[in-house]
CSV table of C-alpha atoms in Angstrom, one decimal:
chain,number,residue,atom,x,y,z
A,24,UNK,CA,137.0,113.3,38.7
A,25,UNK,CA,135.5,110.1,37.4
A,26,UNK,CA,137.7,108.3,39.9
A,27,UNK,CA,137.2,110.2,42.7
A,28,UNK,CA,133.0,109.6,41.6
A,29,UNK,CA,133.7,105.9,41.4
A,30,UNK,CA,135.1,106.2,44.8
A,31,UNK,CA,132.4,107.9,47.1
A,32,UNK,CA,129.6,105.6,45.0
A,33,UNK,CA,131.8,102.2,45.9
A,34,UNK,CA,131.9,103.7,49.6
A,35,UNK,CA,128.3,104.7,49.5
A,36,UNK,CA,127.5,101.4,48.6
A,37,UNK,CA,128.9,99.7,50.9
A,38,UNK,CA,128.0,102.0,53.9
A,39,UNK,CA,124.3,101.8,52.6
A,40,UNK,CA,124.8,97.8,52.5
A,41,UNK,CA,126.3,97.8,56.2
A,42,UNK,CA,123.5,99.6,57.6
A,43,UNK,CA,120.8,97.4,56.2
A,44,UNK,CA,122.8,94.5,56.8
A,45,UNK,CA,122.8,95.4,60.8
A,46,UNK,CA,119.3,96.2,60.6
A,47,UNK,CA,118.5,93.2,59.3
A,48,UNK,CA,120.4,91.4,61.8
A,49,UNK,CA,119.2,93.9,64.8
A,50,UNK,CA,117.5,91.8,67.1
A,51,UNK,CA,116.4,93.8,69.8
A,52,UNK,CA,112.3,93.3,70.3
A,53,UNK,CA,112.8,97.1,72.4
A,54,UNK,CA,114.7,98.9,69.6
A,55,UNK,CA,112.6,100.7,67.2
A,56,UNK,CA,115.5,100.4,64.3
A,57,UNK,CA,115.2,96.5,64.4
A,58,UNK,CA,112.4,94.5,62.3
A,59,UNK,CA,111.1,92.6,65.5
A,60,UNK,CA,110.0,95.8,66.9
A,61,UNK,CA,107.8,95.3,69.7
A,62,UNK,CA,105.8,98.8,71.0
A,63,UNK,CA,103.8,96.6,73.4
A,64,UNK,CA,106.5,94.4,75.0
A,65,UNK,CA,106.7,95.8,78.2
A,66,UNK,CA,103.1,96.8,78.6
A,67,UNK,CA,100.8,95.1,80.6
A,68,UNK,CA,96.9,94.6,80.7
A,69,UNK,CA,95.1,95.9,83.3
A,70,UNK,CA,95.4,93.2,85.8
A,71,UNK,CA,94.4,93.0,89.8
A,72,UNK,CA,96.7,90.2,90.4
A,73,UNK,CA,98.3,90.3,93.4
A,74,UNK,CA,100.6,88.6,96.4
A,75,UNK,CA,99.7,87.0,99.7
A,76,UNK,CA,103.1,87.1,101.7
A,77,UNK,CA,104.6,86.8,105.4
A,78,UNK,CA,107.4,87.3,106.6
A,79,UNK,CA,109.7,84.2,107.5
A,80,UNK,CA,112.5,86.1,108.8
A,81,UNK,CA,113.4,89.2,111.5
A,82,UNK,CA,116.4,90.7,112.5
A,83,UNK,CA,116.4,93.8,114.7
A,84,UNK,CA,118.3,96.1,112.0
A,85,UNK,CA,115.7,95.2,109.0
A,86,UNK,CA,112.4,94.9,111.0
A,87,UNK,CA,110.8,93.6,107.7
A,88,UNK,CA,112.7,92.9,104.9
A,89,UNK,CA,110.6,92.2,101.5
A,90,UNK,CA,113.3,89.5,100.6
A,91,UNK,CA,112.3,87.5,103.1
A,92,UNK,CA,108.9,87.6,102.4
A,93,UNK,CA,107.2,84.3,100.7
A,94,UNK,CA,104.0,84.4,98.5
A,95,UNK,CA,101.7,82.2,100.2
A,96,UNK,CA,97.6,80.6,100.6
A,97,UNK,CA,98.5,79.7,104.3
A,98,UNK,CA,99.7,81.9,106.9
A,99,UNK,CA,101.1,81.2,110.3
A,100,UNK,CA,102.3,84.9,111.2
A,101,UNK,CA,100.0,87.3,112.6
A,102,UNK,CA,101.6,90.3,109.8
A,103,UNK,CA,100.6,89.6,106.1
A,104,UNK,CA,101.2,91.6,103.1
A,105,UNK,CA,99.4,92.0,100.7
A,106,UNK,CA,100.6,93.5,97.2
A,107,UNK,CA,99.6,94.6,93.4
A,108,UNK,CA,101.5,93.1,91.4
A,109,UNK,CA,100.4,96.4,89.2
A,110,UNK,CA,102.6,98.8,90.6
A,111,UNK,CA,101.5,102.1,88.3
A,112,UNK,CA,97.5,101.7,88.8
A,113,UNK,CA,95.9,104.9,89.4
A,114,UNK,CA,93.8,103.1,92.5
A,115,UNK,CA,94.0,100.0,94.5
A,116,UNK,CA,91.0,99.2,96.6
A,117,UNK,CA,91.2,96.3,99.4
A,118,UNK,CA,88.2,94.8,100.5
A,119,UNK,CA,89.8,92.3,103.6
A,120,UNK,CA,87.7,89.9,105.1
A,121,UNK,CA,84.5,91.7,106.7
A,122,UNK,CA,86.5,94.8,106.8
A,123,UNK,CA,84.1,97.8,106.9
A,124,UNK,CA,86.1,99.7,105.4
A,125,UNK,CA,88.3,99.7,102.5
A,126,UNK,CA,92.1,100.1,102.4
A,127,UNK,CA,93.9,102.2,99.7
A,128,UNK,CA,97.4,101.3,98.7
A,129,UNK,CA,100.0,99.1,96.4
A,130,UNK,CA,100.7,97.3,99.4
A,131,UNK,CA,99.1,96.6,102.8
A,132,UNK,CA,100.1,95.1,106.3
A,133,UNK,CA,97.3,93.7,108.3
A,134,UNK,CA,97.7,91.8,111.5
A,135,UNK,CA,95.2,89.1,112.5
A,136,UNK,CA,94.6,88.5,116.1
A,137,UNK,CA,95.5,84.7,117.4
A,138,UNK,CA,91.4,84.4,117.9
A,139,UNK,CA,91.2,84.2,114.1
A,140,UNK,CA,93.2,81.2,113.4
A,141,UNK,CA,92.1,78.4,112.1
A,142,UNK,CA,90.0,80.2,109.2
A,143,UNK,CA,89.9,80.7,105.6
A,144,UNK,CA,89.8,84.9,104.8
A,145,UNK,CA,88.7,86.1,101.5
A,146,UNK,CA,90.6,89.6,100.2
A,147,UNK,CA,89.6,91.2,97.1
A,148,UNK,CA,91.4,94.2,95.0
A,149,UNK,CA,90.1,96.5,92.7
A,150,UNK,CA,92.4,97.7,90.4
A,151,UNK,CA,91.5,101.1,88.1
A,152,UNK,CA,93.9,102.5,85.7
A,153,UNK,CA,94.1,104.3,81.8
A,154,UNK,CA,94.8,101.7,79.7
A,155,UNK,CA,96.9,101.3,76.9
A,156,UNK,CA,94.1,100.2,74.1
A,157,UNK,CA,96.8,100.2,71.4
A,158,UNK,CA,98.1,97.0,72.9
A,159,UNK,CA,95.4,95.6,74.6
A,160,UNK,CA,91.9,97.0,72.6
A,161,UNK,CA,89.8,95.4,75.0
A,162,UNK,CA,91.6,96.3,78.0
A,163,UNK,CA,89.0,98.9,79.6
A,164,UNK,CA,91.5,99.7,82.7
A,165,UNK,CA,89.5,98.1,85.4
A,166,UNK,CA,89.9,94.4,87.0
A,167,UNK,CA,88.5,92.4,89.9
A,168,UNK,CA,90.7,89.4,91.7
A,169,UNK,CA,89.6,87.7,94.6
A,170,UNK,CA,92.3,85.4,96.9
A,171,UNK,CA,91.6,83.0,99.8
A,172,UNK,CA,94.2,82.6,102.3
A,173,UNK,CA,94.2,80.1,105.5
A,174,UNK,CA,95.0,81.7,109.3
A,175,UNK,CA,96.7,78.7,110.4
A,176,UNK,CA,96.5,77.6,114.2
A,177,UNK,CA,99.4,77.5,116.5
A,178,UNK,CA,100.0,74.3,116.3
A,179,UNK,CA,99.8,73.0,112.7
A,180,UNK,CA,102.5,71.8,110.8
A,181,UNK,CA,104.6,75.2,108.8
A,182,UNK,CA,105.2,74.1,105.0
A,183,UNK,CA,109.1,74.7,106.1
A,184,UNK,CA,109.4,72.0,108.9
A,185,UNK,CA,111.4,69.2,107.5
A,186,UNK,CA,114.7,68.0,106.1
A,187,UNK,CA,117.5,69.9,104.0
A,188,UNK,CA,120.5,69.2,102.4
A,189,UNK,CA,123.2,71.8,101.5
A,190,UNK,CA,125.7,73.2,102.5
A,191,UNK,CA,127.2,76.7,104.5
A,192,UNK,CA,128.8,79.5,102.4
A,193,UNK,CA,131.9,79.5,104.4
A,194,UNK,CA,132.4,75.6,103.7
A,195,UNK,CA,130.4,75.0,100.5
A,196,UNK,CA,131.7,71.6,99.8
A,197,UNK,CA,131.0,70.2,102.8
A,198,UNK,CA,127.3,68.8,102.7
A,199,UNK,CA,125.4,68.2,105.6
A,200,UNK,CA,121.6,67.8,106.4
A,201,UNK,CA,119.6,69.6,108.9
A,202,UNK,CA,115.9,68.9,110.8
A,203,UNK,CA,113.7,71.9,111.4
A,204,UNK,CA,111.0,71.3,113.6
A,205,UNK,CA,107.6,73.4,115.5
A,206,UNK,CA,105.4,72.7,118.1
A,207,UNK,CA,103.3,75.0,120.4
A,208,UNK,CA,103.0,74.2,123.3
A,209,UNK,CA,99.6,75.2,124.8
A,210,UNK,CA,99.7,76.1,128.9
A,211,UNK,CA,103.0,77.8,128.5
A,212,UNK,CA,101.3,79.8,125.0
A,213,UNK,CA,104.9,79.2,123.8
A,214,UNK,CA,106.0,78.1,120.3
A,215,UNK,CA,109.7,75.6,120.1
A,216,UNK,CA,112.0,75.4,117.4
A,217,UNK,CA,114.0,72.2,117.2
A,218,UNK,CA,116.8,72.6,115.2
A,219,UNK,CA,119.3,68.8,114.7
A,220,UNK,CA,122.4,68.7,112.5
A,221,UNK,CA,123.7,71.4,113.0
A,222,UNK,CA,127.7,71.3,112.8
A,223,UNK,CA,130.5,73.1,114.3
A,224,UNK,CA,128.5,74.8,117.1
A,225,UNK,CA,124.8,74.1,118.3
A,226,UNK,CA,123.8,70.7,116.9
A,227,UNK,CA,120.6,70.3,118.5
A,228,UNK,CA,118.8,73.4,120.3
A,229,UNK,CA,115.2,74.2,121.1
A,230,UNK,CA,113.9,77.7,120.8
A,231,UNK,CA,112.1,79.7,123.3
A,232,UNK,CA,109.1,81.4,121.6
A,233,UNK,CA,107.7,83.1,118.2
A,234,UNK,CA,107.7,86.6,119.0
A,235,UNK,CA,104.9,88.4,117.5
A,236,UNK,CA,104.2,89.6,114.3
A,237,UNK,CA,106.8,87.8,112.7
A,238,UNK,CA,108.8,84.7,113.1
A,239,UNK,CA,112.1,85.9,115.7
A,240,UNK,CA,114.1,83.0,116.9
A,241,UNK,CA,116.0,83.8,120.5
A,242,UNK,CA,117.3,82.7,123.9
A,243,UNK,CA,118.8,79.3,122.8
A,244,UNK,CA,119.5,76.5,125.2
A,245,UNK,CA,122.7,74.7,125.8
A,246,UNK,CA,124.0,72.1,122.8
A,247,UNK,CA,123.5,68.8,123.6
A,248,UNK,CA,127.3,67.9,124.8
A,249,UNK,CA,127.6,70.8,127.0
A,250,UNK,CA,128.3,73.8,124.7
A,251,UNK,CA,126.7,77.0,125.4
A,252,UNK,CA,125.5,78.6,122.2
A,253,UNK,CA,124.7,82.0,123.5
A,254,UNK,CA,121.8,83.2,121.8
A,255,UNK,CA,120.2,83.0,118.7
A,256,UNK,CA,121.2,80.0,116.5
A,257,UNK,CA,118.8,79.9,113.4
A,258,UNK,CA,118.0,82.9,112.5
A,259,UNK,CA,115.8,82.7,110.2
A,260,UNK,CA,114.1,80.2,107.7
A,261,UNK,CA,112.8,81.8,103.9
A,262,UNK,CA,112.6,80.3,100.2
A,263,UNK,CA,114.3,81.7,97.3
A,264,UNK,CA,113.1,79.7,94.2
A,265,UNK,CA,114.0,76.3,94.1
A,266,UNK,CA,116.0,76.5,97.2
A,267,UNK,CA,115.7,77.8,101.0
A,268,UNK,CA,118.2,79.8,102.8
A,269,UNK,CA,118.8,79.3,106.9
A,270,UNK,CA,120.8,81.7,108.0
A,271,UNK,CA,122.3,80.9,111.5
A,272,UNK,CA,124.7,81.9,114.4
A,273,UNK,CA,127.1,79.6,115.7
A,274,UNK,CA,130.5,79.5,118.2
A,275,UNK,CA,133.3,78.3,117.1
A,276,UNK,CA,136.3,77.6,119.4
A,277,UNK,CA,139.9,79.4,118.8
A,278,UNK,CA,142.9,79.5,120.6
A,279,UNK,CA,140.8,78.5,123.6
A,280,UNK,CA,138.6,81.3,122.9
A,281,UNK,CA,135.0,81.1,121.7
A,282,UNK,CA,134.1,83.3,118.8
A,283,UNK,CA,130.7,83.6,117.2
A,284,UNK,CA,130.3,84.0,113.7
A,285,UNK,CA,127.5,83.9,111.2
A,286,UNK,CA,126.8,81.7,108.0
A,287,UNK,CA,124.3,81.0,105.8
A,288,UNK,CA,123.0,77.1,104.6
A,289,UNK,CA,121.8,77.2,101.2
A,290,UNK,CA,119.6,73.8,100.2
A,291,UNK,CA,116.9,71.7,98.9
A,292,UNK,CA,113.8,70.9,100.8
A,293,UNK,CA,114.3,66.8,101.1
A,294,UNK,CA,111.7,65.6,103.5
């Protein structure tokens, strides 16, 4: 019997020091068992932060997609968003502009009319909620944030015009640079896309015209050289961190035959 005592107290022990060896170890700021413990890690104060964002990209499958949506203080498209970063409040009041009246969601789409550009517009959202005073004491469930975006004219420079260098995810090795560039073109109330480096298919097109609310990119022209690109080439232009994604159509010639396909440049903004 005195063995068999010896024998559960040696295993006791050692079961008792295993567990308060992987508590001590537990590292897990969500996990109640574990000595960094954190109740109020994934709470947040009361906050009326929110996001200023247009669309940079359209097809006709995914009339708005939010991934192709950039947070922004200077808008060219006549559809913005604007969204809580809050998503759980118990109210959201927008005050837009010189709006009369109020709007009342987590998210709102207004369209500006083209007689607006060229101003600054000041939105506001109330935020209302019951806060969590064990986290945040002096948190008293209501804030106030104000934002000021730009309605840019027709003609200004976009902040994605320029120069990038990448590469296409069916050839990823093979680097290339390629131009984007605007301009409106006033009698014909028509803005151009002029797209150069483009390789194996259009290498330099121009665009026909922005359809409205969001940036759509159709009726190509031929290729310099000849080559009929048949529809849309680029399209569509949008950031994604550090790095901005076109995504394009091209032809490609097999067997005598042309086939379209579609690819997607992933770069850094150079120029």
């Amino acid at each position: 019997m005195k063995a068999l005592y010896y024998t559960l107290t040696f295993v006791g022990v050692l079961f008792l020091s295993s567990f308060l060896q992987s508590c001590k170890d537990c590292d897990d700021p969500r996990n109640s068992d574990c000595d960094n413990y954190n109740p109020c890690i994934d709470e947040q104060p009361t906050s009326a932060a929110f996001t200023i964002k247009e669309a940079t990209y359209i097809d006709m499958v995914h009339y708005a997609n939010t991934d192709f949506l950039i947070d922004t203080d200077t808008c060219y498209n006549n559809s913005i968003y604007f969204e809580s970063i809050i998503q759980d409040a118990d109210s959201f009041i927008w005050q837009v502009g010189s709006e009369i009246e109020p709007r009342y969601s987590k998210q709102i789409n207004v369209v500006f009319p083209d007689n607006l550009r060229g101003r600054n517009f000041s939105v506001r959202l109330i935020v209302k909620r019951k806060p969590n005073t064990n986290c945040y004491p002096n948190d008293d469930g209501v804030d106030t944030v104000t934002r000021r975006f730009y309605f840019m004219k027709l003609n200004e420079t976009l902040s994605w015009e320029g120069t990038y260098y990448g590469s296409d995810d069916d050839k990823p090795d093979s680097m290339y640079t390629v131009v984007l560039r605007h301009s409106y073109n006033e009698v014909f109330e028509r803005s151009f896309i002029k797209v150069f480096g483009v390789p194996r298919g259009c290498k330099d097109t121009v665009n026909e015209r922005f359809s409205s609310p969001v940036i759509h990119y159709t009726n190509v022209a031929f290729e310099r050289g000849g080559t009929d690109c048949d529809g849309k080439v680029v399209l569509g232009v949008f950031k994604n961190g550090g790095t901005y994604t076109i995504r394009q159509n091209y032809r490609t010639l097999n067997s005598g035959n042309f086939i379209k396909k579609n690819r997607t440049f992933t770069g850094v903004k150079i120029n």
